Amino acid sequence: MTGRRLGRRLMSWRLARRLARRLPGLLLLAGAAVLASFLASHALPGDPVMLMVDGRAADPEMIRSLREDAGLDQPLAIQFLSYALALLRGDLGQSLRYGGVPVTALLGDALPVTLGLMAGAAALALPLGLALGLAAADVRRAWPGTALTIGSVLALSVPPLALATWLMLAGSGTAPWAVAALALPAAAMIARLTRIQVLEVLGRDFIRTARAKGLGRIAVLLRHALPNALVPLAAAVGSVAGTILTTTAAVETVFALPGIGRLTVQAVLARDHTVAGAAVLVFVLMQVSISLTAELLIGLADPRLRDDAESP
């Protein structure tokens, strides 16, 4: 019992060390995201002050006062410093489009929609992609294997906006079809990666040994080939989740779902600088979180860590 406890602690320590090596780069990426969100919000065309007055008649004195209150009369460097300090306090500013509604309130309403959509897509894409990838690797010399491979390539080739539009028309705009629009490209990517990795494992000596012992095809695939392909597959989790994340804007817009992606598109079209910049920042921070999760999964799937932890 003591040995197992020490093994788990050793494995946890090595996972923590692996994450610690990645953390500086991810923090640098987060800092770059803060700068990018600030610059993106200021790169949008239009005058934020004129958006505040919303076409109403405003004298120059009122416009000057609004500009001073928003800090827009300061040099860009001072504006960025104020923006960064406000972020540290959890203050993302106020929406220009919605008449001073806090951006955190808008993001708080939109974020659960996006996370639920992504979770549903991942829950569908992962088993579907693994099953299709295993099937394509198992019947690679037959026409079903070729058909599955061609199908995955075609699914990856269709633009997300076009796929979402087709599925919206087919499903009358229901939410399950939105999940499918996110899941299908991710499932195709998982299927391709699974096929490539499983085919590589199937050529190894221990697979031939397992077959010589009389194990059937399904047992060889599930008990030997798939577990040994999990490490490179775990390494691709970040890319797959990133694909789902970047596709949400198109899917939420087509299906009129009030998530972060649709909020971002609406903010850009309305020239709502504060909301657009905050949404960009949220997207990048979500990608950083996905990268950290992928790194953790790689560590958990890596047999070298498990073997070292279980050794006496």
XYZ file of C-alpha atoms in Angstrom:
312
model
C 0.000 0.000 0.000
C 2.838 2.337 0.898
C 4.554 1.559 -2.385
C 1.417 2.440 -4.338
C 1.048 5.684 -2.432
C 4.661 6.600 -3.142
C 4.161 5.673 -6.788
C 1.163 7.964 -7.080
C 3.084 10.783 -5.433
C 6.001 10.273 -7.791
C 3.685 10.321 -10.790
C 1.943 13.465 -9.493
C 5.325 15.132 -8.997
C 6.422 14.325 -12.528
C 3.149 15.569 -13.952
C 3.495 18.785 -11.955
C 7.043 19.208 -13.224
C 5.884 18.655 -16.796
C 3.202 21.315 -16.389
C 5.642 23.692 -14.701
C 7.919 23.524 -17.737
C 5.010 24.556 -19.924
C 3.650 27.241 -17.621
C 6.087 30.092 -18.501
C 5.299 29.779 -22.188
C 1.566 29.682 -21.492
C 1.805 32.725 -19.211
C 3.683 34.539 -21.963
C 0.900 33.554 -24.353
C -1.689 34.883 -21.895
C 0.206 38.179 -21.666
C 0.330 38.372 -25.445
C -3.416 37.717 -25.455
C -3.992 40.707 -23.185
C -1.988 42.915 -25.539
C -3.690 41.415 -28.605
C -7.175 41.939 -27.162
C -6.337 45.563 -26.375
C -4.915 46.247 -29.833
C -7.791 44.381 -31.504
C -10.346 46.489 -29.667
C -8.594 49.668 -30.810
C -8.130 48.416 -34.378
C -11.870 48.179 -34.993
C -13.155 50.985 -37.218
C -15.367 53.648 -35.744
C -15.258 56.022 -32.813
C -16.317 54.465 -29.495
C -17.562 57.832 -28.264
C -19.923 58.195 -31.200
C -21.193 54.693 -30.427
C -21.900 55.851 -26.874
C -24.076 58.725 -28.015
C -25.742 56.352 -30.525
C -26.502 58.933 -33.184
C -27.983 61.466 -30.752
C -27.071 65.083 -31.122
C -24.054 65.783 -28.936
C -22.129 68.992 -28.617
C -18.309 68.943 -28.745
C -18.097 69.530 -24.997
C -20.141 66.429 -24.257
C -18.034 64.349 -26.656
C -14.851 65.633 -25.010
C -16.218 64.780 -21.565
C -17.171 61.248 -22.634
C -13.729 60.746 -24.164
C -12.050 61.821 -20.922
C -14.301 59.611 -18.800
C -13.433 56.601 -20.975
C -9.713 57.451 -20.870
C -9.591 57.707 -24.658
C -7.815 61.053 -24.485
C -4.726 59.379 -22.984
C -1.751 58.046 -24.996
C -2.122 54.451 -26.160
C 0.513 53.180 -23.712
C -1.334 54.740 -20.765
C -4.608 53.264 -22.001
C -3.022 49.813 -22.161
C -1.624 50.145 -18.622
C -5.063 51.123 -17.331
C -6.593 48.212 -19.249
C -4.106 45.694 -17.799
C -4.590 46.984 -14.231
C -8.352 46.785 -14.636
C -8.010 43.169 -15.784
C -6.085 42.325 -12.618
C -9.060 43.671 -10.654
C -11.454 41.597 -12.765
C -12.847 44.677 -14.485
C -13.366 44.190 -18.233
C -15.104 47.511 -18.717
C -18.588 48.326 -19.937
C -20.310 47.537 -23.196
C -20.783 50.414 -25.608
C -23.526 48.636 -27.518
C -25.640 47.747 -24.488
C -25.516 51.117 -22.765
C -22.914 50.536 -20.079
C -23.743 46.930 -19.136
C -20.627 45.355 -17.551
C -18.736 43.156 -19.984
C -18.324 40.514 -17.271
C -22.124 40.161 -17.114
C -22.358 39.638 -20.876
C -19.530 37.099 -20.839
C -21.036 35.374 -17.817
C -24.283 34.826 -19.714
C -22.546 33.687 -22.918
C -19.806 31.456 -21.521
C -22.039 28.602 -20.250
C -23.630 28.328 -23.709
C -20.237 27.980 -25.402
C -18.890 25.548 -22.808
C -22.017 23.398 -23.040
C -21.791 23.361 -26.824
C -18.110 22.387 -26.707
C -18.714 19.693 -24.083
C -21.491 18.149 -26.157
C -19.320 18.243 -29.277
C -16.387 16.622 -27.470
C -18.633 13.921 -25.994
C -19.838 13.066 -29.511
C -16.580 13.544 -31.428
C -14.285 11.471 -29.205
C -16.064 8.061 -29.297
C -17.168 8.567 -32.903
C -13.662 9.504 -34.053
C -12.010 6.641 -32.159
C -14.505 4.107 -33.514
C -14.118 5.297 -37.104
C -10.335 5.449 -36.808
C -10.114 1.916 -35.416
C -12.455 0.630 -38.115
C -10.432 2.327 -40.856
C -7.192 0.841 -39.489
C -8.719 -2.634 -39.175
C -10.146 -2.785 -42.703
C -7.513 -0.646 -44.382
C -7.172 -2.983 -47.376
C -10.909 -3.224 -48.016
C -13.220 -0.673 -49.568
C -14.795 0.335 -46.200
C -11.384 1.489 -44.979
C -10.866 3.565 -48.103
C -14.385 5.003 -47.798
C -13.816 5.965 -44.152
C -10.512 7.641 -45.003
C -12.020 9.608 -47.895
C -15.004 10.562 -45.724
C -12.758 11.976 -42.993
C -10.812 14.021 -45.542
C -14.030 15.422 -46.996
C -15.374 16.266 -43.536
C -12.210 18.224 -42.776
C -12.379 20.006 -46.130
C -15.869 21.468 -45.680
C -15.747 25.045 -44.265
C -17.317 25.185 -40.780
C -19.719 27.938 -41.835
C -20.999 25.884 -44.782
C -21.356 22.734 -42.664
C -23.229 24.631 -39.952
C -25.544 26.188 -42.540
C -26.343 22.806 -44.135
C -27.050 21.183 -40.784
C -29.115 24.159 -39.638
C -31.307 23.827 -42.729
C -31.548 20.059 -42.270
C -32.349 20.226 -38.576
C -34.522 23.346 -38.495
C -31.987 25.139 -36.324
C -32.207 22.839 -33.291
C -29.368 22.747 -30.743
C -28.413 19.061 -31.303
C -27.588 19.896 -34.896
C -25.344 22.700 -33.662
C -23.467 20.144 -31.568
C -23.167 17.942 -34.661
C -21.781 20.856 -36.682
C -18.995 21.223 -34.120
C -18.432 17.517 -33.573
C -18.169 16.232 -37.156
C -14.926 18.028 -38.142
C -13.383 17.124 -34.767
C -14.462 13.475 -35.162
C -12.915 13.391 -38.639
C -9.636 14.719 -37.241
C -9.650 12.174 -34.404
C -10.448 9.381 -36.869
C -7.512 10.280 -39.117
C -5.100 10.530 -36.188
C -6.373 7.281 -34.666
C -5.982 5.414 -37.955
C -2.425 6.670 -38.469
C -1.294 5.827 -34.939
C -3.046 2.450 -34.755
C -1.601 1.380 -38.113
C 1.862 2.245 -36.816
C 1.300 0.167 -33.664
C -0.157 -2.780 -35.602
C 3.179 -3.228 -37.359
C 5.106 -3.836 -34.141
C 6.409 -7.197 -32.915
C 4.221 -7.456 -29.802
C 1.096 -7.230 -31.986
C 2.306 -10.203 -34.034
C 2.976 -12.038 -30.782
C -0.536 -11.287 -29.527
C -2.033 -12.595 -32.755
C 0.137 -15.706 -32.574
C -1.373 -16.416 -29.162
C -4.779 -16.583 -30.769
C -6.225 -13.192 -29.829
C -8.983 -11.983 -32.138
C -8.958 -8.778 -34.153
C -11.136 -6.809 -31.740
C -9.052 -7.864 -28.726
C -5.824 -6.913 -30.484
C -7.211 -3.515 -31.411
C -8.724 -2.636 -28.033
C -6.271 -4.309 -25.632
C -2.978 -3.729 -27.420
C -3.127 -1.335 -30.375
C -5.320 1.442 -28.963
C -3.617 1.790 -25.524
C -0.213 2.116 -27.192
C -1.572 4.787 -29.551
C -3.035 6.922 -26.772
C 0.067 9.036 -26.077
C 0.277 10.604 -29.550
C -3.508 10.843 -29.573
C -3.446 12.697 -26.240
C -0.875 15.058 -27.727
C -3.413 15.930 -30.428
C -6.210 16.701 -27.954
C -5.176 20.348 -27.836
C -5.453 20.664 -31.615
C -8.833 18.940 -31.723
C -10.239 21.039 -28.869
C -8.782 24.135 -30.512
C -10.623 23.206 -33.709
C -13.884 22.940 -31.774
C -13.204 26.277 -30.062
C -12.428 28.195 -33.246
C -15.521 26.777 -34.961
C -17.930 27.934 -32.253
C -18.205 31.472 -33.642
C -19.544 30.216 -36.982
C -21.862 27.632 -35.418
C -23.291 29.967 -32.767
C -23.893 32.663 -35.376
C -25.662 30.326 -37.812
C -27.819 28.698 -35.103
C -28.378 32.021 -33.252
C -26.996 30.617 -29.997
C -26.087 33.310 -27.424
C -22.517 32.098 -26.803
C -19.114 33.775 -26.757
C -18.595 33.282 -30.489
C -21.836 34.993 -31.486
C -21.215 37.729 -28.911
C -17.820 38.380 -30.502
C -19.245 38.612 -34.017
C -22.001 40.966 -32.868
C -19.499 43.143 -30.994
C -17.260 43.441 -34.042
C -20.187 44.321 -36.315
C -21.457 46.874 -33.785
C -17.918 48.238 -33.212
C -18.271 47.509 -29.506
C -14.565 47.719 -28.721
C -14.687 46.661 -25.076
C -16.765 43.523 -25.634
C -14.771 42.488 -28.717
C -11.440 42.846 -26.901
C -12.668 40.960 -23.838
C -14.092 38.156 -25.981
C -10.785 37.742 -27.819
C -9.042 37.524 -24.453
C -11.496 34.863 -23.218
C -10.975 32.783 -26.359
C -7.186 32.845 -25.960
C -7.364 32.014 -22.257
C -9.652 29.095 -23.081
C -7.043 27.882 -25.576
C -4.361 28.161 -22.866
C -6.542 26.084 -20.543
C -7.008 23.507 -23.297
C -3.223 23.308 -23.785
C -2.684 22.726 -20.059
C -5.356 20.013 -20.046
C -3.758 18.348 -23.071
C -0.389 18.389 -21.328
C -1.950 16.693 -18.307
C -3.571 14.040 -20.508
C -0.248 13.358 -22.213
C 1.315 12.773 -18.834
C -1.472 10.454 -17.703
C -1.349 8.480 -20.954
C 2.446 8.214 -21.036
C 3.329 4.641 -19.988
C 6.830 5.744 -18.951
C 5.361 7.811 -16.129
C 3.126 4.934 -15.021
C 5.963 2.407 -15.164
C 8.266 4.676 -13.153
C 5.516 5.283 -10.584
C 4.752 1.570 -10.214
C 8.347 0.430 -9.997
C 9.607 -0.353 -6.472
